[in-house]
């Protein structure tokens, strides 16, 4: 049984996909950080970067967006990434793209302060602005309208040849402006001719509205917003034949019913309003799974565990045997079993955590090449469920698997957490012993360089408790040796690693 849970709060919407009660996918969307991918804007060119053939464009969404020359000229690859599909186009334009890129200069296409029509293809993450394209496309449920391209084609994910040929003939017969194209999405395989024609007209109408608003606007502004999370949830449930959508907000429940009414003949989807007093995510154990997902260490059923670590360049996942009871008669098979479990959990955790970019998985070493292939195939099979594009390379001799996962929005950790003001994101602070040594060093410097002999030391209560054991008596003795006077106070407003010296004569802080 597949079901979608929608938890609605004033500042946040959470989407959870359950498969037989097991959490398989999670999306957390904050209202102040709404998804921008697919949105179309009237932007303004702020500056040109000639050396990297790129430009920064103001779209009135915080940081300026970024566009490369390859996102300005026609590029099939960008459409494939945007709509998570392979296109079977009328002809291949990849070589044409390369020739155009070699001969064109970005300054021939864009000038500072020029108004431009752009679309977001990658979410802004951290301090990076959104990635933009001039190859605008408007996606419906069945079709994608390409206003600046004359291509007409069908998604390769439609495996039925008869259905593909039918769709190709159908969209070639559509009466549309010559410079516009259409792509049939996977869901179009089950659509009737009337449904496709109706959606094509809707998409053309949307495009006309976009162009009218572009001409009217004088500043960077949003012209077209892509479907929100609620609409995407309903469409996904219909397309993938899920059993139920459960919503804990009545207004959203009504919205889902209204959206579904248009497609109710396609699939008998149950849309229900959650009425119990126990919070929905708690009732279905989703909160507990989210808490587990936020940890660095994830235990496996066999007793092994995964350890997740993030660096600036990549994510690393370490697989360990942990407290698993290895079969002494066949250690290799026991290790393979742990690795197979790890492969399944890695694929699930990547979806739940929404980890993107370069990922290195360090599996437990296996002697036999056939066992390495078993683990690699299990990982690839489990990653097929992922809606984000993934590329997995072979396993090295050290048991390392390199892979990339499409980054479409900020990770779960980036959404929920913020940088620690204590450790600045390092996860560590100085030990009490290190601080005691620094205090002694600073004390000697103040006496020698500042010639201050009446001093007060202020520290955090935790550090003061440590100093009371042995170090404070030593500092008092040191003060006596230097003919100085030292007193101590505590202040719980201080950082654990902070300490200050004050002159007891002027009551002013002494900078060390």
Coordinates of C-alpha atoms in Angstrom, one line a residue:
X1 CA 0.0 0.0 0.0
X2 CA 1.3 3.4 -1.0
X3 CA 0.0 6.5 0.8
X4 CA 0.9 10.2 1.0
X5 CA 0.7 12.1 4.3
X6 CA 0.4 15.9 4.0
X7 CA 1.1 17.8 7.3
X8 CA 0.2 21.5 7.1
X9 CA 1.5 24.1 9.5
X10 CA 1.4 27.9 9.4
X11 CA 5.1 28.1 8.2
X12 CA 5.7 24.6 6.8
X13 CA 4.3 21.9 4.7
X14 CA 5.6 18.3 5.0
X15 CA 5.1 15.5 2.5
X16 CA 5.7 11.9 3.5
X17 CA 5.4 8.9 1.2
X18 CA 4.8 5.6 3.0
X19 CA 5.1 2.2 1.4
X20 CA 3.4 -0.5 3.6
X21 CA 3.9 1.8 6.6
X22 CA 7.7 2.4 5.8
X23 CA 8.8 6.0 5.1
X24 CA 10.2 6.1 1.6
X25 CA 10.3 9.8 0.7
X26 CA 10.1 13.1 2.6
X27 CA 9.8 16.7 1.4
X28 CA 9.9 19.6 3.9
X29 CA 9.0 22.9 2.4
X30 CA 9.1 26.2 4.4
X31 CA 6.9 29.1 3.2
X32 CA 9.8 31.6 3.3
X33 CA 11.9 29.1 1.2
X34 CA 9.3 28.1 -1.4
X35 CA 10.5 26.1 -4.4
X36 CA 11.5 28.2 -7.3
X37 CA 12.4 25.5 -9.9
X38 CA 10.2 25.9 -13.0
X39 CA 9.2 29.5 -12.1
X40 CA 9.5 32.1 -15.0
X41 CA 10.7 35.6 -14.3
X42 CA 11.3 39.0 -16.0
X43 CA 14.9 39.5 -14.9
X44 CA 17.5 42.2 -15.3
X45 CA 21.1 41.5 -16.2
X46 CA 23.3 42.9 -13.4
X47 CA 26.8 42.1 -14.7
X48 CA 28.6 40.0 -17.3
X49 CA 31.5 37.6 -16.4
X50 CA 33.3 37.4 -19.8
X51 CA 36.0 35.0 -18.6
X52 CA 33.5 32.3 -17.7
X53 CA 30.9 33.2 -20.3
X54 CA 28.2 33.8 -17.7
X55 CA 26.0 36.5 -16.2
X56 CA 24.3 37.4 -13.0
X57 CA 20.6 38.3 -13.3
X58 CA 18.4 39.9 -10.7
X59 CA 15.0 38.1 -10.4
X60 CA 13.9 39.7 -7.1
X61 CA 14.4 36.5 -5.1
X62 CA 17.3 37.4 -2.8
X63 CA 20.6 36.5 -4.4
X64 CA 21.0 37.2 -8.1
X65 CA 20.5 34.2 -10.4
X66 CA 23.3 32.7 -12.5
X67 CA 23.2 31.9 -16.2
X68 CA 25.9 30.4 -18.4
X69 CA 26.0 30.7 -22.2
X70 CA 25.1 27.0 -22.5
X71 CA 21.8 27.9 -20.7
X72 CA 21.1 30.7 -23.3
X73 CA 21.5 28.8 -26.5
X74 CA 19.3 25.8 -27.2
X75 CA 20.3 22.8 -25.1
X76 CA 18.4 19.5 -24.9
X77 CA 20.3 18.3 -21.8
X78 CA 18.8 21.1 -19.7
X79 CA 15.3 20.0 -20.6
X80 CA 16.1 16.5 -19.6
X81 CA 17.4 17.6 -16.2
X82 CA 14.5 19.9 -15.6
X83 CA 11.8 17.3 -16.3
X84 CA 13.7 14.2 -15.1
X85 CA 13.2 12.4 -18.4
X86 CA 15.0 11.4 -21.6
X87 CA 13.6 13.0 -24.8
X88 CA 13.2 11.1 -28.1
X89 CA 13.4 14.2 -30.3
X90 CA 12.9 14.6 -34.0
X91 CA 16.7 15.1 -34.4
X92 CA 19.8 15.4 -32.3
X93 CA 21.1 18.9 -31.7
X94 CA 24.0 18.2 -29.3
X95 CA 26.7 18.8 -32.0
X96 CA 24.8 21.9 -33.1
X97 CA 25.0 23.2 -29.5
X98 CA 28.8 22.7 -29.4
X99 CA 29.4 24.6 -32.6
X100 CA 27.2 27.5 -31.4
X101 CA 29.0 27.6 -28.1
X102 CA 32.4 27.8 -29.8
X103 CA 31.3 30.7 -32.1
X104 CA 29.2 32.7 -29.7
X105 CA 30.3 35.2 -27.0
X106 CA 27.9 36.0 -24.0
X107 CA 28.3 39.7 -24.7
X108 CA 26.7 39.2 -28.1
X109 CA 23.6 37.8 -26.3
X110 CA 23.3 39.9 -23.1
X111 CA 24.1 43.5 -22.0
X112 CA 24.1 45.0 -18.5
X113 CA 20.6 46.3 -17.5
X114 CA 19.0 44.3 -20.3
X115 CA 15.5 42.9 -19.4
X116 CA 15.5 39.1 -20.0
X117 CA 12.9 36.3 -19.7
X118 CA 14.5 33.5 -17.7
X119 CA 13.4 30.3 -15.9
X120 CA 14.8 28.7 -12.7
X121 CA 16.3 25.2 -13.3
X122 CA 18.1 24.7 -10.0
X123 CA 17.2 26.0 -6.6
X124 CA 19.3 28.6 -4.7
X125 CA 21.2 26.8 -2.0
X126 CA 23.0 28.6 0.8
X127 CA 24.7 31.7 -0.6
X128 CA 24.4 30.5 -4.2
X129 CA 21.7 32.1 -6.3
X130 CA 19.3 30.1 -8.5
X131 CA 20.6 28.6 -11.8
X132 CA 18.7 30.1 -14.7
X133 CA 18.0 29.3 -18.4
X134 CA 16.7 31.3 -21.3
X135 CA 15.3 28.0 -22.8
X136 CA 11.9 28.5 -21.3
X137 CA 9.5 25.5 -21.0
X138 CA 6.1 25.2 -19.5
X139 CA 5.1 21.8 -18.1
X140 CA 1.7 20.4 -17.9
X141 CA 0.7 17.0 -16.7
X142 CA 1.0 15.3 -20.1
X143 CA 2.9 17.9 -22.3
X144 CA 5.8 20.3 -22.1
X145 CA 5.5 23.4 -24.2
X146 CA 8.8 24.7 -25.7
X147 CA 8.0 28.3 -26.7
X148 CA 11.6 28.9 -28.1
X149 CA 12.1 25.6 -29.8
X150 CA 10.4 23.8 -32.7
X151 CA 11.1 20.3 -31.4
X152 CA 8.3 17.8 -31.1
X153 CA 9.0 14.5 -29.4
X154 CA 8.1 11.8 -26.9
X155 CA 9.7 10.8 -23.6
X156 CA 11.8 7.6 -23.8
X157 CA 10.3 6.5 -20.5
X158 CA 7.2 5.5 -22.6
X159 CA 8.4 2.0 -23.5
X160 CA 5.3 0.9 -25.5
X161 CA 6.3 1.5 -29.2
X162 CA 2.8 1.7 -30.4
X163 CA 1.9 4.3 -27.8
X164 CA 5.0 6.3 -28.8
X165 CA 4.2 6.3 -32.5
X166 CA 0.6 7.3 -31.8
X167 CA 1.8 10.3 -29.7
X168 CA 4.4 11.3 -32.2
X169 CA 1.8 11.5 -35.0
X170 CA -0.7 13.3 -32.7
X171 CA 1.6 16.1 -31.6
X172 CA 3.0 16.6 -35.2
X173 CA -0.6 17.2 -36.3
X174 CA -1.2 19.9 -33.7
X175 CA -1.8 23.3 -35.1
X176 CA 0.7 25.5 -33.3
X177 CA 3.0 28.4 -34.1
X178 CA 6.0 27.1 -36.2
X179 CA 8.7 28.2 -33.7
X180 CA 7.1 26.3 -30.8
X181 CA 7.6 22.7 -29.8
X182 CA 5.9 20.0 -27.7
X183 CA 7.2 17.1 -25.7
X184 CA 4.9 14.3 -24.5
X185 CA 5.6 13.3 -20.9
X186 CA 5.3 9.8 -19.5
X187 CA 1.8 10.3 -18.2
X188 CA 0.6 11.1 -21.8
X189 CA 0.6 7.4 -22.7
X190 CA -2.8 7.0 -21.0
X191 CA -4.2 10.3 -22.1
X192 CA -6.9 10.7 -24.9
X193 CA -6.5 12.9 -27.9
X194 CA -9.0 15.4 -26.4
X195 CA -7.1 15.6 -23.1
X196 CA -3.9 16.4 -24.9
X197 CA -5.4 19.0 -27.2
X198 CA -7.1 20.7 -24.1
X199 CA -3.8 20.8 -22.2
X200 CA -1.9 22.1 -25.3
X201 CA -4.4 25.0 -25.5
X202 CA -4.0 25.7 -21.7
X203 CA -0.2 25.8 -22.1
X204 CA -0.4 28.2 -25.0
X205 CA -2.8 30.4 -23.0
X206 CA -0.3 30.4 -20.1
X207 CA 2.5 31.4 -22.5
X208 CA 0.5 34.3 -23.9
X209 CA -0.2 35.6 -20.4
X210 CA 3.5 35.4 -19.6
X211 CA 4.5 37.5 -22.6
X212 CA 1.8 40.1 -21.9
X213 CA 3.0 40.4 -18.3
X214 CA 6.6 40.6 -19.4
X215 CA 5.8 43.6 -21.6
X216 CA 3.8 45.3 -18.9
X217 CA 6.4 44.9 -16.1
X218 CA 9.3 47.4 -15.6
X219 CA 11.1 45.7 -12.8
X220 CA 12.3 42.1 -12.1
X221 CA 9.2 40.1 -11.2
X222 CA 7.6 36.6 -11.1
X223 CA 5.6 35.9 -14.3
X224 CA 4.7 32.3 -13.8
X225 CA 4.8 30.0 -10.8
X226 CA 5.3 26.3 -11.0
X227 CA 2.8 23.9 -9.2
X228 CA 3.1 23.9 -5.4
X229 CA 3.8 20.9 -3.3
X230 CA 0.0 20.1 -2.7
X231 CA -0.8 20.0 -6.5
X232 CA 2.4 17.9 -7.2
X233 CA 1.3 15.4 -4.5
X234 CA -2.1 14.9 -6.0
X235 CA -0.8 14.5 -9.6
X236 CA 2.0 12.1 -8.4
X237 CA -0.6 10.0 -6.5
X238 CA -2.7 9.7 -9.7
X239 CA 0.2 9.0 -12.1
X240 CA 1.8 6.4 -9.8
X241 CA -1.5 4.8 -8.8
X242 CA -1.1 5.4 -5.0
X243 CA -3.9 4.2 -2.7
X244 CA -4.5 7.2 -0.5
X245 CA -3.7 10.8 0.5
X246 CA -4.2 11.7 4.1
X247 CA -4.3 15.5 5.0
X248 CA -4.4 17.0 8.5
X249 CA -5.7 20.5 7.4
X250 CA -9.3 20.8 6.3
X251 CA -8.7 23.7 3.8
X252 CA -5.9 21.7 2.1
X253 CA -8.1 18.6 2.1
X254 CA -10.7 20.5 0.2
X255 CA -8.1 21.8 -2.3
X256 CA -6.9 18.2 -2.9
X257 CA -10.5 17.0 -3.5
X258 CA -10.9 19.9 -6.0
X259 CA -7.7 19.1 -7.8
X260 CA -8.5 15.4 -8.0
X261 CA -12.0 15.9 -9.3
X262 CA -10.6 16.8 -12.7
X263 CA -8.8 13.4 -13.0
X264 CA -11.1 11.2 -10.9
X265 CA -12.0 9.0 -13.8
X266 CA -8.3 7.9 -14.2
X267 CA -7.7 6.4 -10.8
X268 CA -9.8 5.6 -7.7
X269 CA -7.6 7.6 -5.3
X270 CA -8.9 8.0 -1.7
X271 CA -8.4 11.5 -0.3
X272 CA -9.1 11.6 3.5
X273 CA -9.1 14.2 6.2
X274 CA -7.2 13.1 9.3
X275 CA -9.3 13.7 12.4
X276 CA -7.5 12.0 15.3
X277 CA -6.1 13.9 18.3
X278 CA -2.7 12.3 18.1
X279 CA -0.6 14.2 15.5
X280 CA -0.6 12.4 12.1
X281 CA 3.2 12.2 11.7
X282 CA 3.5 10.8 15.2
X283 CA 0.7 8.3 14.7
X284 CA 2.4 6.9 11.6
X285 CA 5.9 7.0 13.2
X286 CA 7.1 9.6 10.7
X287 CA 8.4 11.9 13.4
X288 CA 10.6 9.1 14.8
X289 CA 12.0 8.4 11.3
X290 CA 12.8 12.1 10.8
X291 CA 14.6 12.1 14.1
X292 CA 16.6 9.1 13.0
X293 CA 17.4 10.7 9.7
X294 CA 18.8 13.8 11.3
X295 CA 21.4 11.6 13.1
X296 CA 24.9 10.9 11.7
X297 CA 24.7 7.3 12.8
X298 CA 22.0 4.9 11.4
X299 CA 21.7 1.3 12.8
X300 CA 21.0 -1.5 10.4
X301 CA 18.8 -4.6 11.3
X302 CA 21.8 -6.9 11.3
X303 CA 23.6 -4.8 13.9
X304 CA 25.9 -3.0 11.4
X305 CA 25.6 0.8 11.0
X306 CA 26.0 3.7 8.6
X307 CA 27.9 6.9 9.4
X308 CA 27.1 10.0 7.4
X309 CA 29.6 12.9 7.1
X310 CA 29.4 16.1 5.1
X311 CA 32.5 17.9 3.8
X312 CA 32.6 21.0 1.6
X313 CA 33.3 18.8 -1.5
X314 CA 31.2 15.7 -0.9
X315 CA 29.1 13.5 1.3
X316 CA 30.8 10.4 2.7
X317 CA 28.9 7.3 4.0
X318 CA 30.8 4.7 5.9
X319 CA 29.5 1.2 6.4
X320 CA 30.6 -0.7 9.6
X321 CA 29.9 -4.1 10.9
X322 CA 29.2 -2.7 14.4
X323 CA 27.7 -5.2 16.8
X324 CA 26.5 -7.7 14.2
X325 CA 27.1 -11.4 15.0
X326 CA 29.3 -12.5 12.1
X327 CA 29.0 -16.2 11.1
X328 CA 32.4 -17.6 11.8
X329 CA 32.0 -20.3 9.2
X330 CA 31.3 -17.9 6.4
X331 CA 32.6 -14.4 7.3
X332 CA 32.4 -13.2 3.7
X333 CA 28.7 -13.9 3.4
X334 CA 28.0 -12.2 6.7
X335 CA 29.8 -9.0 5.4
X336 CA 28.0 -9.2 2.1
X337 CA 24.6 -9.4 4.0
X338 CA 25.5 -6.2 5.9
X339 CA 26.6 -4.5 2.7
X340 CA 23.3 -5.5 1.0
X341 CA 21.3 -4.1 3.9
X342 CA 23.5 -0.9 3.8
X343 CA 22.8 -0.5 0.0
X344 CA 19.0 -0.4 0.6
X345 CA 19.3 1.9 3.6
X346 CA 21.7 4.3 1.8
X347 CA 19.2 4.7 -1.1
X348 CA 16.4 5.4 1.3
X349 CA 18.5 7.9 3.4
X350 CA 19.7 9.8 0.3
X351 CA 16.0 10.4 -0.6
X352 CA 14.9 11.3 3.0
X353 CA 17.9 13.6 3.6
X354 CA 17.8 14.9 0.0
X355 CA 21.6 14.7 -0.3
X356 CA 22.9 16.0 -3.6
X357 CA 26.2 16.3 -5.4
X358 CA 29.2 13.9 -5.1
X359 CA 28.7 11.0 -2.7
X360 CA 31.3 8.4 -1.7
X361 CA 30.1 5.1 -0.1
X362 CA 32.7 3.1 1.8
X363 CA 31.4 -0.5 2.0
X364 CA 33.0 -3.2 4.1
X365 CA 35.7 -4.9 2.1
X366 CA 34.8 -8.1 0.3
X367 CA 37.3 -10.5 -1.3
X368 CA 35.2 -11.9 -4.1
X369 CA 34.4 -9.8 -7.2
X370 CA 31.0 -11.4 -7.6
X371 CA 30.0 -10.2 -4.1
X372 CA 31.1 -6.7 -5.0
X373 CA 28.8 -6.9 -8.1
X374 CA 25.9 -8.1 -6.0
X375 CA 26.2 -5.1 -3.6
X376 CA 26.6 -2.7 -6.5
X377 CA 23.5 -4.1 -8.4
X378 CA 21.4 -3.9 -5.2
X379 CA 22.4 -0.2 -4.8
X380 CA 21.5 0.5 -8.4
X381 CA 18.2 -1.3 -8.1
X382 CA 17.2 0.6 -4.9
X383 CA 18.2 4.0 -6.5
X384 CA 15.8 3.4 -9.4
X385 CA 13.0 4.5 -7.0
X386 CA 14.6 7.9 -6.7
X387 CA 13.0 10.8 -8.6
X388 CA 16.4 12.7 -8.7
X389 CA 18.8 11.7 -11.4
X390 CA 21.7 9.5 -10.1
X391 CA 24.9 8.3 -11.7
X392 CA 26.7 5.3 -10.0
X393 CA 30.2 4.2 -10.9
X394 CA 31.8 0.8 -10.3
X395 CA 33.2 -0.3 -7.0
X396 CA 36.9 0.2 -6.5
X397 CA 39.3 -2.3 -5.0
X398 CA 38.9 -0.6 -1.6
X399 CA 35.1 -1.1 -1.6
X400 CA 34.4 2.6 -2.5
X401 CA 31.5 3.5 -4.7
X402 CA 31.4 7.0 -6.2
X403 CA 28.0 8.4 -7.2
X404 CA 26.3 11.7 -7.9
X405 CA 22.7 12.6 -7.1
X406 CA 20.9 15.6 -8.6
X407 CA 20.7 18.5 -6.2
X408 CA 17.2 20.0 -6.7
X409 CA 16.8 21.8 -3.4
X410 CA 18.5 22.2 0.0
X411 CA 19.1 19.0 2.1
X412 CA 16.9 18.2 5.1
X413 CA 19.8 19.2 7.4
X414 CA 20.1 22.6 5.7
X415 CA 16.3 23.1 6.0
X416 CA 16.1 22.2 9.7
X417 CA 19.4 23.2 11.2
X418 CA 21.6 26.4 11.2
X419 CA 25.3 26.8 11.9
X420 CA 26.3 26.4 15.5
X421 CA 27.6 29.8 16.9
X422 CA 29.7 27.9 19.4
X423 CA 31.7 25.6 17.2
X424 CA 31.2 27.5 13.8
X425 CA 30.0 24.2 12.3
X426 CA 33.1 22.2 13.2
X427 CA 31.3 20.1 15.8
X428 CA 34.1 20.6 18.4
X429 CA 35.1 23.3 21.0
X430 CA 38.3 23.6 23.0
X431 CA 38.7 21.4 26.1
X432 CA 38.8 22.8 29.6
X433 CA 42.5 21.9 29.8
X434 CA 43.3 23.8 26.7
X435 CA 41.5 26.9 28.1
X436 CA 43.4 26.6 31.4
X437 CA 46.7 26.7 29.5
X438 CA 45.5 29.8 27.5
X439 CA 44.4 31.5 30.7
X440 CA 47.9 31.0 32.2
X441 CA 49.5 32.3 29.0
X442 CA 47.2 35.4 28.9
X443 CA 47.8 36.1 32.6
X444 CA 51.6 36.1 32.2
X445 CA 51.2 38.4 29.1
X446 CA 49.0 40.9 30.9
X447 CA 51.5 41.2 33.7
X448 CA 54.6 41.4 31.4
X449 CA 53.2 43.6 28.6
X450 CA 50.3 45.6 30.1
X451 CA 51.9 45.9 33.6
X452 CA 48.5 45.3 35.2
X453 CA 48.8 43.7 38.7
X454 CA 45.2 43.9 40.1
X455 CA 43.1 41.5 37.9
X456 CA 39.8 39.8 37.8
X457 CA 39.2 36.6 35.8
X458 CA 35.6 36.0 34.5
X459 CA 34.8 32.6 33.0
X460 CA 31.7 30.3 32.3
X461 CA 30.5 28.3 35.4
X462 CA 31.4 25.0 33.7
X463 CA 35.0 26.2 33.2
X464 CA 35.1 27.6 36.7
X465 CA 34.2 24.1 38.1
X466 CA 37.1 22.6 36.2
X467 CA 39.6 25.3 37.4
X468 CA 38.5 24.8 41.1
X469 CA 40.0 21.3 41.2
X470 CA 43.7 22.3 40.7
X471 CA 44.4 25.1 38.3
X472 CA 42.9 28.0 40.3
X473 CA 45.3 27.4 43.2
X474 CA 48.2 27.4 40.8
X475 CA 47.0 30.7 39.2
X476 CA 46.8 32.3 42.7
X477 CA 50.3 31.1 43.5
X478 CA 51.5 32.5 40.1
X479 CA 49.9 35.9 41.0
X480 CA 51.7 35.9 44.3
X481 CA 55.1 35.1 42.6
X482 CA 54.5 38.1 40.3
X483 CA 53.4 40.4 43.2
X484 CA 49.9 40.6 41.6
X485 CA 46.4 40.0 42.9
X486 CA 43.9 37.8 41.1
X487 CA 40.2 37.2 41.8
X488 CA 37.7 35.0 40.0
X489 CA 34.0 35.4 39.0
X490 CA 31.6 33.5 36.8
X491 CA 29.2 34.6 34.1
X492 CA 26.8 32.1 32.5
X493 CA 26.2 34.4 29.5
X494 CA 29.8 33.6 28.3
X495 CA 30.6 31.1 25.6
X496 CA 32.1 27.9 27.1
X497 CA 35.4 28.8 25.4
X498 CA 35.4 32.5 26.5
X499 CA 37.2 34.1 29.3
X500 CA 38.0 37.8 30.1
X501 CA 40.4 39.7 32.3
X502 CA 39.4 43.0 34.0
X503 CA 41.4 45.5 35.9
X504 CA 40.0 45.7 39.5
X505 CA 41.3 49.3 39.7
X506 CA 39.6 50.8 36.6
X507 CA 37.0 47.9 36.1
X508 CA 37.8 47.9 32.4
X509 CA 38.3 44.8 30.3
X510 CA 41.9 44.1 29.3
X511 CA 42.3 43.0 25.7
X512 CA 44.9 40.2 25.4

